[in-house]
Coordinates of C-alpha atoms in Angstrom, one line a residue:
Chain A
M1037 CA 0.0 0.0 0.0
L1038 CA 1.3 3.4 -1.0
Q1039 CA 1.0 6.4 1.2
F1040 CA 0.7 10.2 0.5
K1041 CA 0.8 12.3 3.6
E1042 CA -2.1 11.0 5.8
H1043 CA -3.8 9.3 2.8
S1044 CA -3.6 5.7 1.8
V1045 CA -3.1 5.2 -2.0
T1046 CA -4.5 2.2 -3.8
Q1047 CA -3.4 1.2 -7.3
I1048 CA -6.6 0.3 -9.2
H1049 CA -4.8 -0.9 -12.3
D1050 CA -1.6 -0.2 -14.2
N1051 CA -2.5 3.4 -14.9
L1052 CA -4.9 4.4 -12.2
F1053 CA -4.3 5.4 -8.5
E1054 CA -6.9 6.2 -5.9
I1055 CA -6.2 8.4 -2.9
S1056 CA -8.4 7.8 0.1
A1057 CA -10.8 10.5 1.4
T1058 CA -9.7 11.8 4.8
G1059 CA -10.3 15.0 6.7
G1060 CA -12.4 17.5 4.9
M1061 CA -12.4 15.5 1.6
H1062 CA -15.9 14.8 0.4
K1063 CA -14.8 12.1 -2.1
P1064 CA -11.6 10.2 -2.9
A1065 CA -9.2 11.4 -5.6
R1066 CA -8.2 9.4 -8.6
V1067 CA -5.1 10.0 -10.7
Y1068 CA -4.4 8.4 -14.2
A1069 CA -0.7 7.9 -14.4
S1070 CA 1.9 5.3 -15.1
E1071 CA 3.8 4.0 -12.0
A1072 CA 6.8 6.1 -12.9
M1073 CA 4.7 9.2 -13.3
F1074 CA 2.9 8.6 -10.0
Q1075 CA 6.2 8.1 -8.2
S1076 CA 7.3 11.5 -9.5
L1077 CA 4.0 13.0 -8.4
L1078 CA 4.5 11.6 -4.9
E1079 CA 7.9 13.3 -4.8
E1080 CA 6.7 16.6 -6.2
K1081 CA 3.7 16.7 -3.8
E1082 CA 2.1 19.9 -4.9
P1083 CA 0.0 18.6 -7.8
L1084 CA -1.4 15.6 -5.7
Q1085 CA -2.2 18.0 -2.9
Q1086 CA -4.2 20.1 -5.3
V1087 CA -6.2 17.0 -6.5
I1088 CA -6.9 16.3 -2.8
N1089 CA -7.9 20.0 -2.2
V1090 CA -10.4 19.8 -5.1
A1091 CA -12.1 16.9 -3.3
H1092 CA -13.1 19.5 -0.5
L1093 CA -15.5 21.3 -2.9
P1094 CA -19.1 21.1 -1.6
G1095 CA -21.3 18.9 -3.8
I1096 CA -18.4 17.1 -5.6
E1097 CA -19.5 13.8 -7.1
K1098 CA -17.6 10.4 -7.3
Y1099 CA -14.0 11.6 -7.4
S1100 CA -11.6 14.5 -7.8
L1101 CA -9.9 13.4 -11.0
A1102 CA -6.5 14.1 -12.5
M1103 CA -5.4 13.2 -16.0
P1104 CA -1.8 12.0 -16.8
D1105 CA -0.7 15.5 -18.0
I1106 CA -1.3 16.8 -14.4
H1107 CA 0.9 19.6 -13.2
W1108 CA 0.8 22.3 -10.6
G1109 CA -1.9 24.9 -11.3
Y1110 CA -3.8 27.3 -9.1
G1111 CA -6.5 25.8 -6.9
F1112 CA -7.2 23.0 -9.3
P1113 CA -4.1 21.3 -10.9
I1114 CA -3.8 21.5 -14.6
G1115 CA -5.3 18.2 -15.9
G1116 CA -8.0 18.3 -13.1
V1117 CA -11.6 17.3 -13.5
A1118 CA -14.4 17.7 -10.9
A1119 CA -18.1 17.4 -11.3
T1120 CA -20.4 19.1 -8.8
D1121 CA -24.2 18.7 -8.3
W1122 CA -25.9 21.3 -10.4
Q1123 CA -28.5 22.0 -7.7
D1124 CA -26.5 21.7 -4.5
G1125 CA -22.9 22.0 -5.6
V1126 CA -20.5 24.9 -6.2
I1127 CA -18.8 26.4 -9.2
S1128 CA -15.2 27.6 -9.0
P1129 CA -13.4 29.8 -11.5
G1130 CA -10.2 28.1 -10.3
G1131 CA -11.7 24.9 -11.9
V1132 CA -11.7 26.6 -15.3
G1133 CA -8.6 28.8 -15.2
Y1134 CA -7.7 32.2 -16.5
D1135 CA -7.8 31.3 -20.2
I1136 CA -11.5 30.4 -20.4
N1137 CA -12.2 27.9 -23.2
C1138 CA -8.6 27.6 -24.2
G1139 CA -8.9 24.8 -26.7
V1140 CA -7.8 23.2 -29.9
R1141 CA -9.3 23.1 -33.5
L1142 CA -8.4 20.8 -36.3
A1143 CA -9.1 21.6 -40.0
S1144 CA -8.4 19.2 -42.8
T1145 CA -7.5 19.8 -46.5
A1146 CA -7.4 17.6 -49.5
L1147 CA -3.7 18.5 -50.0
T1148 CA -0.8 16.1 -49.4
R1149 CA 2.8 17.0 -48.4
E1150 CA 3.8 16.7 -52.0
N1151 CA 1.2 19.3 -53.0
I1152 CA 2.9 21.8 -50.8
G1153 CA 6.4 20.9 -52.1
N1154 CA 8.9 23.7 -51.4
R1155 CA 6.3 26.3 -50.6
M1156 CA 6.0 25.6 -46.9
N1157 CA 8.3 28.5 -46.1
S1158 CA 6.1 31.0 -47.9
L1159 CA 3.0 29.5 -46.4
I1160 CA 4.3 29.8 -42.9
E1161 CA 5.5 33.4 -43.6
E1162 CA 2.1 34.4 -44.9
L1163 CA 0.3 32.8 -42.0
F1164 CA 2.6 34.7 -39.6
K1165 CA 1.9 38.0 -41.4
T1166 CA -1.9 37.4 -41.4
I1167 CA -2.6 36.0 -38.0
P1168 CA -1.4 38.3 -35.1
T1169 CA 0.7 36.5 -32.5
G1170 CA 2.4 37.5 -29.4
V1171 CA 1.7 39.6 -26.2
G1172 CA -1.4 41.7 -26.6
S1173 CA -1.7 40.8 -30.2
S1174 CA -4.6 42.6 -31.8
D1175 CA -6.3 43.8 -35.0
A1176 CA -6.6 40.6 -37.0
I1177 CA -9.9 41.9 -38.2
K1178 CA -11.7 45.2 -37.8
K1179 CA -12.0 46.1 -34.1
L1180 CA -15.4 45.0 -32.9
N1181 CA -17.6 47.8 -31.5
K1182 CA -19.3 47.1 -28.1
N1183 CA -22.5 46.0 -29.8
E1184 CA -20.7 43.6 -32.1
L1185 CA -18.7 42.2 -29.2
K1186 CA -21.8 41.6 -27.2
A1187 CA -23.4 39.9 -30.2
V1188 CA -20.5 37.5 -30.4
L1189 CA -20.5 36.9 -26.7
K1190 CA -24.1 35.8 -26.8
G1191 CA -24.2 34.3 -30.3
G1192 CA -20.8 32.5 -30.5
V1193 CA -19.5 30.9 -33.6
S1194 CA -22.7 31.3 -35.6
W1195 CA -22.6 35.1 -35.3
I1196 CA -19.0 35.3 -36.4
I1197 CA -19.7 33.0 -39.3
G1198 CA -22.5 35.4 -40.3
Q1199 CA -19.8 38.1 -40.6
G1200 CA -18.1 36.1 -43.3
Y1201 CA -15.7 33.9 -41.3
G1202 CA -16.3 30.3 -42.3
S1203 CA -19.3 28.3 -43.4
A1204 CA -22.5 27.6 -41.6
E1205 CA -21.7 23.9 -41.1
D1206 CA -18.6 24.8 -39.1
A1207 CA -20.8 25.4 -36.0
E1208 CA -21.9 21.7 -36.2
Y1209 CA -18.3 20.6 -35.7
T1210 CA -17.5 22.8 -32.8
E1211 CA -18.1 21.6 -29.2
E1212 CA -21.4 22.9 -28.0
K1213 CA -22.0 24.1 -31.6
G1214 CA -19.8 27.0 -30.7
R1215 CA -22.4 28.6 -28.4
M1216 CA -22.9 28.0 -24.7
E1217 CA -26.4 28.7 -23.5
G1218 CA -26.8 31.3 -20.7
A1219 CA -24.0 33.7 -21.8
D1220 CA -24.7 37.2 -20.6
P1221 CA -22.4 40.1 -21.6
D1222 CA -24.1 42.3 -19.0
V1223 CA -22.3 40.5 -16.1
I1224 CA -18.9 41.2 -17.7
S1225 CA -16.7 44.2 -16.6
E1226 CA -15.9 47.1 -18.9
R1227 CA -12.3 46.1 -18.7
A1228 CA -13.0 42.6 -20.0
L1229 CA -15.1 44.0 -22.8
E1230 CA -12.4 46.5 -23.7
R1231 CA -9.8 43.7 -23.8
G1232 CA -12.0 41.6 -26.1
Q1233 CA -12.8 44.3 -28.7
S1234 CA -9.5 44.2 -30.6
Q1235 CA -8.4 40.6 -30.0
M1236 CA -10.8 38.6 -32.1
G1237 CA -8.7 36.4 -34.5
T1238 CA -5.5 36.5 -32.6
L1239 CA -3.3 33.7 -31.2
G1240 CA -1.6 35.4 -28.2
S1241 CA 1.6 34.2 -26.6
G1242 CA 3.0 31.4 -24.5
N1243 CA 2.1 27.9 -25.7
H1244 CA -0.6 29.0 -28.2
F1245 CA 0.1 28.2 -31.8
L1246 CA -1.1 27.5 -35.3
E1247 CA 0.6 24.5 -36.9
V1248 CA 0.6 23.1 -40.4
D1249 CA 0.8 19.3 -39.8
V1250 CA 0.9 16.1 -41.8
V1251 CA -1.0 13.0 -40.8
D1252 CA 2.0 10.7 -40.3
R1253 CA 0.5 7.6 -38.7
I1254 CA -2.9 6.0 -38.6
F1255 CA -4.0 3.8 -35.7
D1256 CA -7.7 3.3 -36.5
A1257 CA -8.3 3.4 -40.2
P1258 CA -12.2 3.3 -40.2
A1259 CA -12.4 6.1 -37.6
A1260 CA -9.8 8.1 -39.5
Q1261 CA -11.9 7.8 -42.7
K1262 CA -15.0 8.9 -40.8
L1263 CA -13.1 12.0 -39.6
G1264 CA -11.9 12.6 -43.2
L1265 CA -8.3 12.0 -42.4
F1266 CA -5.7 10.0 -44.5
E1267 CA -2.0 9.4 -44.4
N1268 CA 0.3 12.2 -45.7
Q1269 CA -2.6 14.7 -45.6
I1270 CA -2.0 18.3 -44.7
V1271 CA -4.1 19.6 -41.8
I1272 CA -4.1 22.7 -39.6
L1273 CA -4.1 22.6 -35.8
I1274 CA -4.9 25.8 -33.8
H1275 CA -4.5 26.2 -30.1
T1276 CA -5.7 29.4 -28.4
G1277 CA -8.5 30.7 -26.1
S1278 CA -10.5 33.7 -25.0
R1279 CA -7.4 36.0 -24.7
G1280 CA -7.5 39.0 -22.4
L1281 CA -11.3 38.9 -22.2
G1282 CA -11.2 35.6 -20.5
Y1283 CA -8.2 36.5 -18.2
Q1284 CA -10.1 39.6 -17.0
I1285 CA -13.3 37.7 -16.3
C1286 CA -11.5 35.0 -14.3
D1287 CA -9.6 37.8 -12.3
D1288 CA -12.8 39.7 -11.7
Y1289 CA -14.8 36.7 -10.5
L1290 CA -12.0 35.3 -8.3
K1291 CA -12.5 38.4 -6.2
V1292 CA -16.3 38.0 -6.2
M1293 CA -16.0 34.3 -5.3
G1294 CA -13.5 35.0 -2.5
K1295 CA -16.1 37.1 -0.8
A1296 CA -19.0 34.7 -1.8
A1297 CA -17.1 31.7 -0.2
Q1298 CA -17.1 33.6 3.1
R1299 CA -20.7 34.6 2.8
Y1300 CA -21.8 31.0 2.1
H1301 CA -19.4 29.6 4.8
I1302 CA -17.6 27.5 2.2
K1303 CA -14.3 26.4 3.8
L1304 CA -11.6 25.5 1.3
P1305 CA -7.9 24.7 1.8
D1306 CA -6.8 27.1 -1.0
R1307 CA -8.0 30.7 -1.8
Q1308 CA -7.7 29.9 -5.5
L1309 CA -10.5 27.3 -5.1
A1310 CA -12.9 30.1 -4.2
S1311 CA -16.4 29.0 -5.1
A1312 CA -20.0 29.9 -4.7
P1313 CA -23.1 27.7 -4.9
I1314 CA -24.0 27.3 -8.6
Q1315 CA -27.6 28.4 -7.9
S1316 CA -26.5 31.6 -6.0
P1317 CA -26.4 35.0 -7.8
E1318 CA -22.6 34.9 -7.7
G1319 CA -22.5 31.4 -9.2
Q1320 CA -25.0 32.2 -11.9
N1321 CA -23.2 35.4 -12.8
Y1322 CA -19.9 33.6 -13.1
F1323 CA -21.4 30.9 -15.2
A1324 CA -23.0 33.5 -17.5
A1325 CA -19.7 35.4 -17.8
M1326 CA -17.7 32.3 -18.4
A1327 CA -20.1 31.1 -21.1
A1328 CA -19.7 34.5 -22.8
A1329 CA -15.9 34.1 -22.8
A1330 CA -16.3 30.5 -24.1
N1331 CA -18.3 31.9 -27.0
F1332 CA -15.6 34.4 -27.7
A1333 CA -12.9 31.7 -27.7
W1334 CA -14.8 29.4 -30.2
S1335 CA -15.3 32.5 -32.4
N1336 CA -11.6 33.4 -32.0
R1337 CA -10.5 30.0 -33.3
Q1338 CA -13.2 30.2 -36.1
V1339 CA -11.7 33.5 -37.3
I1340 CA -8.2 32.3 -37.2
M1341 CA -9.1 29.2 -39.1
S1342 CA -10.9 31.3 -41.7
L1343 CA -7.9 33.6 -42.1
A1344 CA -5.7 30.5 -42.4
K1345 CA -7.9 29.1 -45.2
R1346 CA -7.6 32.4 -47.1
V1347 CA -3.8 32.2 -46.8
F1348 CA -3.7 28.7 -48.1
K1349 CA -5.8 29.6 -51.2
R1350 CA -3.8 32.8 -51.8
T1351 CA -0.3 31.4 -51.3
L1352 CA -0.8 28.0 -52.9
G1353 CA -3.1 29.2 -55.7
V1354 CA -5.6 26.5 -55.1
S1355 CA -9.3 26.5 -55.8
E1356 CA -12.0 26.0 -53.1
D1357 CA -12.7 22.5 -54.5
D1358 CA -9.0 21.5 -54.7
L1359 CA -8.3 22.7 -51.2
N1360 CA -11.5 21.1 -49.7
F1361 CA -10.9 22.8 -46.4
N1362 CA -13.1 21.4 -43.6
L1363 CA -13.3 21.8 -39.9
V1364 CA -12.9 18.4 -38.4
Y1365 CA -13.6 19.4 -34.8
D1366 CA -13.0 22.0 -32.1
V1367 CA -12.6 21.1 -28.4
S1368 CA -12.3 23.1 -25.2
H1369 CA -10.0 22.1 -22.4
N1370 CA -10.6 24.9 -19.8
I1371 CA -14.3 25.1 -19.1
A1372 CA -17.2 24.3 -16.7
K1373 CA -20.2 22.7 -18.4
K1374 CA -23.8 21.7 -17.4
E1375 CA -23.9 18.0 -18.4
V1376 CA -25.8 14.9 -17.6
H1377 CA -23.9 11.9 -16.3
R1378 CA -24.7 8.6 -14.6
V1379 CA -23.8 8.7 -10.9
D1380 CA -24.5 5.6 -8.8
G1381 CA -26.7 4.2 -11.5
K1382 CA -28.8 7.4 -11.8
E1383 CA -28.7 10.3 -14.3
K1384 CA -27.7 13.5 -12.7
T1385 CA -27.2 17.1 -13.9
L1386 CA -23.7 18.2 -13.0
C1387 CA -21.4 21.1 -13.4
V1388 CA -18.3 19.5 -14.9
H1389 CA -15.1 21.5 -14.4
R1390 CA -12.4 20.6 -16.9
K1391 CA -9.1 22.5 -16.3
G1392 CA -6.6 21.2 -18.8
A1393 CA -8.8 18.3 -19.6
T1394 CA -10.8 17.5 -22.8
R1395 CA -14.4 16.4 -23.1
A1396 CA -14.5 12.8 -24.5
F1397 CA -18.1 11.8 -25.1
P1398 CA -18.7 8.1 -26.0
P1399 CA -20.3 6.8 -29.3
D1400 CA -24.0 7.5 -29.7
H1401 CA -23.9 10.6 -27.4
P1402 CA -26.6 13.0 -28.7
L1403 CA -24.2 16.0 -28.5
I1404 CA -21.7 14.5 -31.0
P1405 CA -22.2 15.6 -34.6
E1406 CA -24.3 13.0 -36.4
K1407 CA -21.4 12.3 -38.8
Y1408 CA -19.2 11.1 -35.9
R1409 CA -21.9 9.7 -33.6
S1410 CA -21.0 6.0 -34.3
I1411 CA -17.3 6.4 -33.4
G1412 CA -17.4 8.8 -30.4
Q1413 CA -16.3 12.4 -30.0
P1414 CA -13.1 13.5 -31.6
V1415 CA -10.5 14.5 -29.0
L1416 CA -7.6 16.7 -30.0
I1417 CA -4.4 16.4 -28.0
P1418 CA -1.5 18.6 -29.0
G1419 CA 2.1 17.8 -28.2
D1420 CA 5.2 20.0 -28.4
M1421 CA 6.1 21.7 -31.7
G1422 CA 8.9 19.3 -32.6
R1423 CA 7.3 15.9 -32.1
Y1424 CA 3.7 15.1 -32.7
S1425 CA 0.0 15.6 -31.7
F1426 CA -2.8 13.0 -31.5
I1427 CA -6.4 12.7 -32.5
C1428 CA -8.3 10.3 -30.4
L1429 CA -11.9 9.4 -29.6
G1430 CA -14.1 9.4 -26.5
T1431 CA -15.3 6.1 -25.1
E1432 CA -18.0 4.5 -23.0
K1433 CA -15.4 3.9 -20.3
A1434 CA -14.7 7.7 -20.2
A1435 CA -18.4 8.2 -19.6
E1436 CA -18.3 5.7 -16.7
E1437 CA -15.1 6.7 -15.0
T1438 CA -14.1 10.3 -15.8
F1439 CA -17.3 12.2 -16.5
A1440 CA -16.4 11.8 -20.2
S1441 CA -13.0 13.5 -19.8
T1442 CA -9.5 12.8 -20.9
C1443 CA -6.1 14.5 -21.1
H1444 CA -5.3 17.7 -23.0
G1445 CA -1.7 17.9 -23.9
A1446 CA 1.9 17.1 -23.0
G1447 CA 2.4 19.2 -19.9
R1448 CA 5.6 21.2 -19.2
L1449 CA 8.7 19.4 -18.0
M1450 CA 10.9 22.4 -17.4
S1451 CA 10.3 25.9 -16.2
R1452 CA 10.8 28.6 -18.7
N1453 CA 14.1 29.6 -17.2
Q1454 CA 15.4 26.1 -17.3
A1455 CA 14.4 25.9 -21.0
L1456 CA 16.1 29.2 -21.7
K1457 CA 19.3 28.0 -20.1
M1458 CA 19.2 24.8 -22.1
A1459 CA 18.8 26.8 -25.3
Q1460 CA 21.8 29.1 -24.7
G1461 CA 24.3 29.1 -27.5
R1462 CA 22.1 27.0 -29.8
D1463 CA 20.5 28.0 -33.1
L1464 CA 17.0 26.7 -32.3
F1465 CA 15.5 27.8 -35.6
K1466 CA 18.1 25.7 -37.4
E1467 CA 17.5 22.7 -35.1
M1468 CA 13.8 22.8 -35.7
S1469 CA 14.4 23.1 -39.4
G1470 CA 16.7 20.0 -39.1
R1471 CA 13.6 18.2 -37.7
G1472 CA 11.6 19.3 -40.7
V1473 CA 9.7 22.0 -38.9
I1474 CA 9.7 25.7 -40.0
V1475 CA 9.0 28.0 -37.1
R1476 CA 8.1 31.7 -36.9
A1477 CA 7.8 33.2 -33.4
K1478 CA 7.4 36.8 -32.4
G1479 CA 8.5 37.0 -28.8
K1480 CA 12.1 37.1 -27.6
G1481 CA 12.8 33.7 -26.1
T1482 CA 9.4 32.1 -27.1
L1483 CA 11.2 29.5 -29.2
A1484 CA 13.5 28.6 -26.4
E1485 CA 10.8 28.4 -23.8
E1486 CA 8.6 26.3 -26.1
M1487 CA 11.3 23.9 -27.4
P1488 CA 10.4 20.2 -27.4
H1489 CA 12.8 19.4 -24.6
A1490 CA 10.7 21.7 -22.3
Y1491 CA 7.7 19.4 -22.6
K1492 CA 6.9 15.8 -21.7
D1493 CA 6.5 13.4 -24.6
V1494 CA 2.7 13.6 -25.3
A1495 CA 2.7 10.0 -26.5
D1496 CA 3.3 8.9 -22.9
V1497 CA 0.3 10.8 -21.8
V1498 CA -2.0 9.7 -24.7
N1499 CA -0.9 6.1 -24.2
I1500 CA -2.0 6.0 -20.6
M1501 CA -5.5 7.1 -21.6
H1502 CA -5.6 4.8 -24.6
N1503 CA -4.5 1.8 -22.5
S1504 CA -7.0 2.8 -19.8
G1505 CA -9.7 2.7 -22.5
I1506 CA -10.7 6.4 -21.8
S1507 CA -9.7 7.8 -25.2
T1508 CA -8.4 5.8 -28.1
K1509 CA -5.9 6.8 -30.7
V1510 CA -7.0 7.4 -34.3
V1511 CA -4.1 9.3 -35.9
R1512 CA -0.8 11.0 -35.2
L1513 CA 0.1 14.4 -36.7
K1514 CA 3.6 15.6 -37.3
P1515 CA 4.3 19.4 -37.4
L1516 CA 5.8 20.8 -40.6
G1517 CA 5.4 24.5 -39.8
V1518 CA 4.5 26.5 -36.7
I1519 CA 3.6 30.1 -35.9
K1520 CA 3.8 31.2 -32.3
G1521 CA 3.6 34.3 -30.1
Chain B
M685 CA 16.3 43.5 3.8
N686 CA 14.6 44.9 0.7
G687 CA 14.5 43.2 -2.7
Y688 CA 13.1 40.4 -4.8
I689 CA 14.2 37.2 -6.6
E690 CA 12.6 35.3 -9.4
L691 CA 11.1 31.9 -8.4
E692 CA 11.2 28.8 -10.6
H693 CA 7.8 27.4 -11.4
T694 CA 7.2 24.6 -14.0
A695 CA 4.4 26.3 -16.0
D696 CA 4.4 29.9 -14.7
I697 CA 6.6 32.3 -12.8
G698 CA 6.9 33.8 -9.3
L699 CA 8.7 36.3 -7.1
Q700 CA 9.9 36.1 -3.5
V701 CA 9.8 39.7 -2.2
W702 CA 11.1 41.3 1.0
G703 CA 10.6 44.8 2.5
E704 CA 11.4 46.5 5.8
D705 CA 7.9 47.8 5.9
L706 CA 4.7 47.3 3.9
P707 CA 5.2 50.2 1.5
E708 CA 8.7 48.9 0.7
L709 CA 7.3 45.4 0.2
F710 CA 4.8 46.6 -2.3
F711 CA 7.4 48.8 -4.0
Q712 CA 9.8 45.8 -4.4
A713 CA 6.9 43.7 -5.7
A714 CA 6.3 46.3 -8.4
G715 CA 10.0 46.4 -9.3
G716 CA 10.0 42.6 -9.5
Y717 CA 6.8 42.6 -11.7
Y718 CA 8.3 45.1 -14.2
A719 CA 11.6 43.0 -14.2
L720 CA 9.6 39.9 -15.2
A721 CA 7.4 41.6 -17.7
L722 CA 9.7 44.0 -19.5
V723 CA 12.8 43.4 -21.6
H724 CA 14.5 46.5 -20.1
A725 CA 13.9 48.4 -16.9
P726 CA 11.4 51.2 -17.7
R727 CA 12.6 54.8 -18.2
P728 CA 11.1 57.4 -15.9
G729 CA 7.6 58.4 -17.2
Q730 CA 6.4 61.9 -17.9
N731 CA 3.5 62.8 -15.6
W732 CA 2.5 61.9 -12.1
Q733 CA -0.7 60.1 -11.5
N734 CA -2.3 59.4 -8.2
F735 CA -4.0 56.1 -7.3
T736 CA -6.1 54.8 -4.4
L737 CA -7.0 51.1 -3.8
E738 CA -9.1 49.6 -1.0
E739 CA -9.3 45.9 -0.1
D740 CA -10.3 43.6 2.8
N741 CA -6.8 42.4 3.6
L742 CA -3.2 42.9 2.7
E743 CA -3.0 40.0 0.3
D744 CA -6.0 41.2 -1.7
L745 CA -4.4 44.7 -1.7
L746 CA -1.2 43.3 -3.1
V747 CA -3.0 41.3 -5.8
A748 CA -5.1 44.4 -6.7
F749 CA -2.0 46.6 -6.8
L750 CA 0.0 44.3 -9.1
G751 CA -3.2 43.6 -11.1
E752 CA -3.5 47.3 -11.8
L753 CA 0.1 47.5 -13.0
N754 CA -0.5 44.4 -15.1
Y755 CA -3.7 45.7 -16.7
H756 CA -2.1 49.0 -17.6
L757 CA 1.0 47.4 -19.0
M758 CA -0.6 44.5 -21.0
V759 CA -3.7 46.3 -22.2
K760 CA -2.8 50.0 -22.4
S761 CA 1.0 49.6 -22.9
E762 CA 1.4 52.0 -19.9
Y763 CA 3.8 51.7 -17.0
F764 CA 4.2 53.8 -13.9
Y765 CA 7.8 54.5 -12.9
P766 CA 9.1 55.6 -10.6
L767 CA 6.5 54.8 -8.0
E768 CA 6.5 56.7 -4.8
S769 CA 4.6 58.1 -1.8
I770 CA 3.2 54.6 -1.1
Q771 CA 1.0 54.6 2.0
I772 CA -0.8 51.6 3.4
L773 CA -3.4 52.5 6.0
P774 CA -5.7 50.3 8.0
I775 CA -9.3 51.4 7.6
H776 CA -12.6 50.1 9.0
S777 CA -13.2 47.6 6.1
G778 CA -9.6 46.5 5.6
Y779 CA -6.7 48.5 4.1
R780 CA -6.4 51.6 1.9
M781 CA -3.3 52.1 -0.4
N782 CA -2.3 55.5 -1.8
Y783 CA 0.5 55.9 -4.3
R784 CA 1.7 57.8 -7.2
G785 CA 3.6 56.9 -10.3
K786 CA 5.0 58.6 -13.4
R787 CA 3.1 57.4 -16.5
G788 CA 5.2 56.2 -19.4
L789 CA 4.2 54.6 -22.7
L790 CA 5.8 51.6 -24.3
E791 CA 6.5 51.7 -28.0
K792 CA 4.7 48.6 -29.3
S793 CA 6.9 48.3 -32.3
K794 CA 9.9 47.7 -30.1
N795 CA 8.6 44.5 -28.5
Q796 CA 9.4 45.8 -25.1
I797 CA 7.3 43.2 -23.3
K798 CA 9.3 40.1 -22.4
M799 CA 6.4 37.9 -21.3
E800 CA 2.6 38.1 -21.2
I801 CA 1.4 37.9 -17.6
K802 CA -2.2 36.9 -17.6
A803 CA -2.9 37.5 -14.0
V804 CA -1.5 37.8 -10.4
T805 CA -2.7 34.8 -8.5
Y806 CA -3.6 34.2 -4.8
H807 CA -1.7 30.9 -5.0
Q808 CA 0.2 30.4 -1.7
L809 CA 0.1 34.2 -1.2
E810 CA 0.7 35.2 2.4
I811 CA 2.3 38.4 3.6
R812 CA 4.5 37.5 6.6
K813 CA 6.2 39.6 9.2
E814 CA 9.2 38.0 10.8
N815 CA 11.9 39.7 12.8
G816 CA 10.5 43.1 11.9
H817 CA 10.6 42.5 8.1
Y818 CA 7.9 41.7 5.7
S819 CA 8.1 39.0 3.0
T820 CA 5.8 37.3 0.5
K821 CA 5.7 34.9 -2.4
I822 CA 3.7 35.9 -5.5
I823 CA 2.9 33.5 -8.4
F824 CA 1.9 35.0 -11.8
D825 CA -0.2 33.1 -14.4
L826 CA 1.5 33.1 -17.8

């Protein structure tokens, strides 16, 4: 029997560990990890303590969960999942994070690597010129006035598609159809609105990116075919979120929730877990503000995809038909959702917090697009910019064990300073080029901070969830070109 | 002891800050914030601006103060340097902070921002007084 502080730890199977509920924990904690990963977590302490802290949330159901890309966050760990009862439970901005609806979008083309030939440099250059990247990046499209911004916050992807960015069917292939119910711009501060007005269609900085990838390995041919993916195909992967608007909403509501937690006598071990009952005015307002930020983020990725499509057509001189550009799917990995799940054999309405975790609905779930319903929800899991990313599918086991959730990425291995030190004296652009990846980055040091060696191997993370039967691998993507902040 | 050092954090970044009194602690925290966020130390700004903040406790006040600096830098490309006349006063509902700073503007074309700081967090934030000196740890979300 393993032990973590005062908690006994049971190994459920090769890749799943359960930490017993003691003290103020309402439920046990469960961590998906290999034995080696779990041993590191025991030594690191902080991420496991955060999974335990989350189990103190009033109304939490079944388990506080952690995915194998778990690392130290604020309040919740990154890679954390917690579901609370929609009527009697709490909602916590710390369970969503600052970058509300940070997520990933995959678009396919009919092109192969050979079709691009030696034009990858000019393609990446044009994408870099067209899609603003970096700190405070802005003005990808005309600045939205307040009324337009409020329309997108309420209407989500369909509104922005109506402005000429994409086609009507793109909404169908976006989680939640790109619009969360209950969004209310009137519960958002002026500062948050101001930050959103000029940032539609921008990537931002840090680990956000747009990649041109090639499908380099197929694990599940029938599913790949269903998703419209084939070997050697050129696809685009976009990772970004709600930008400054989301950061400001989280910041504003952490203050509100700090006071609300006192008012409702919610005792929590970490201030960053500040929460309010979902049905309280504070809980309802946060949900409405978060939903608005989520709608902004889906629209942001929609605009970026639309701008990227125009660059492909312009730079490669291909027709609409020859390009055959399609949105495969768009997922969120920082969000709280109202969802129905089975708990102790009964269906319950829950608030599922996913912070650095991806929704993974099983086959036949009614909220999956009809085209994919027989195979399960597509799950997009990006890796670092030098190795690979994975497209997987949600499973019935995910619905049973993890509130239909899985991992979201590789997770950092090194701090930014460690990565910068490792990069000293090296020509990183040349090294990446040697790996067959053309990189354009705006910020000083971005490339060094985001080098492959700074991240875990995403395959290790994805394989744990695959072997646990939570999300199964369909294809692997290899980056050919990357633009970053 | 007055000053700050950068703290290693896997995904984000932090500061350990010391000050012989509360105004000095807050002053050093501002210096540390600008050192993290900017490529070069800011040049003195042009015009003085006065600010007042009120919060329930000292930790909230520090988050609000650094949050204000961060909002102005990341959104408005404005910095306030030097900062002076920092006063922190207990009031009925908590603490009030008065300070003034000389407003300067970044030139966006020069890429003067080193890293985008999304927010100042409450993570493990606690202002301590030991042996007559104040210290705290601040983690920033990147």
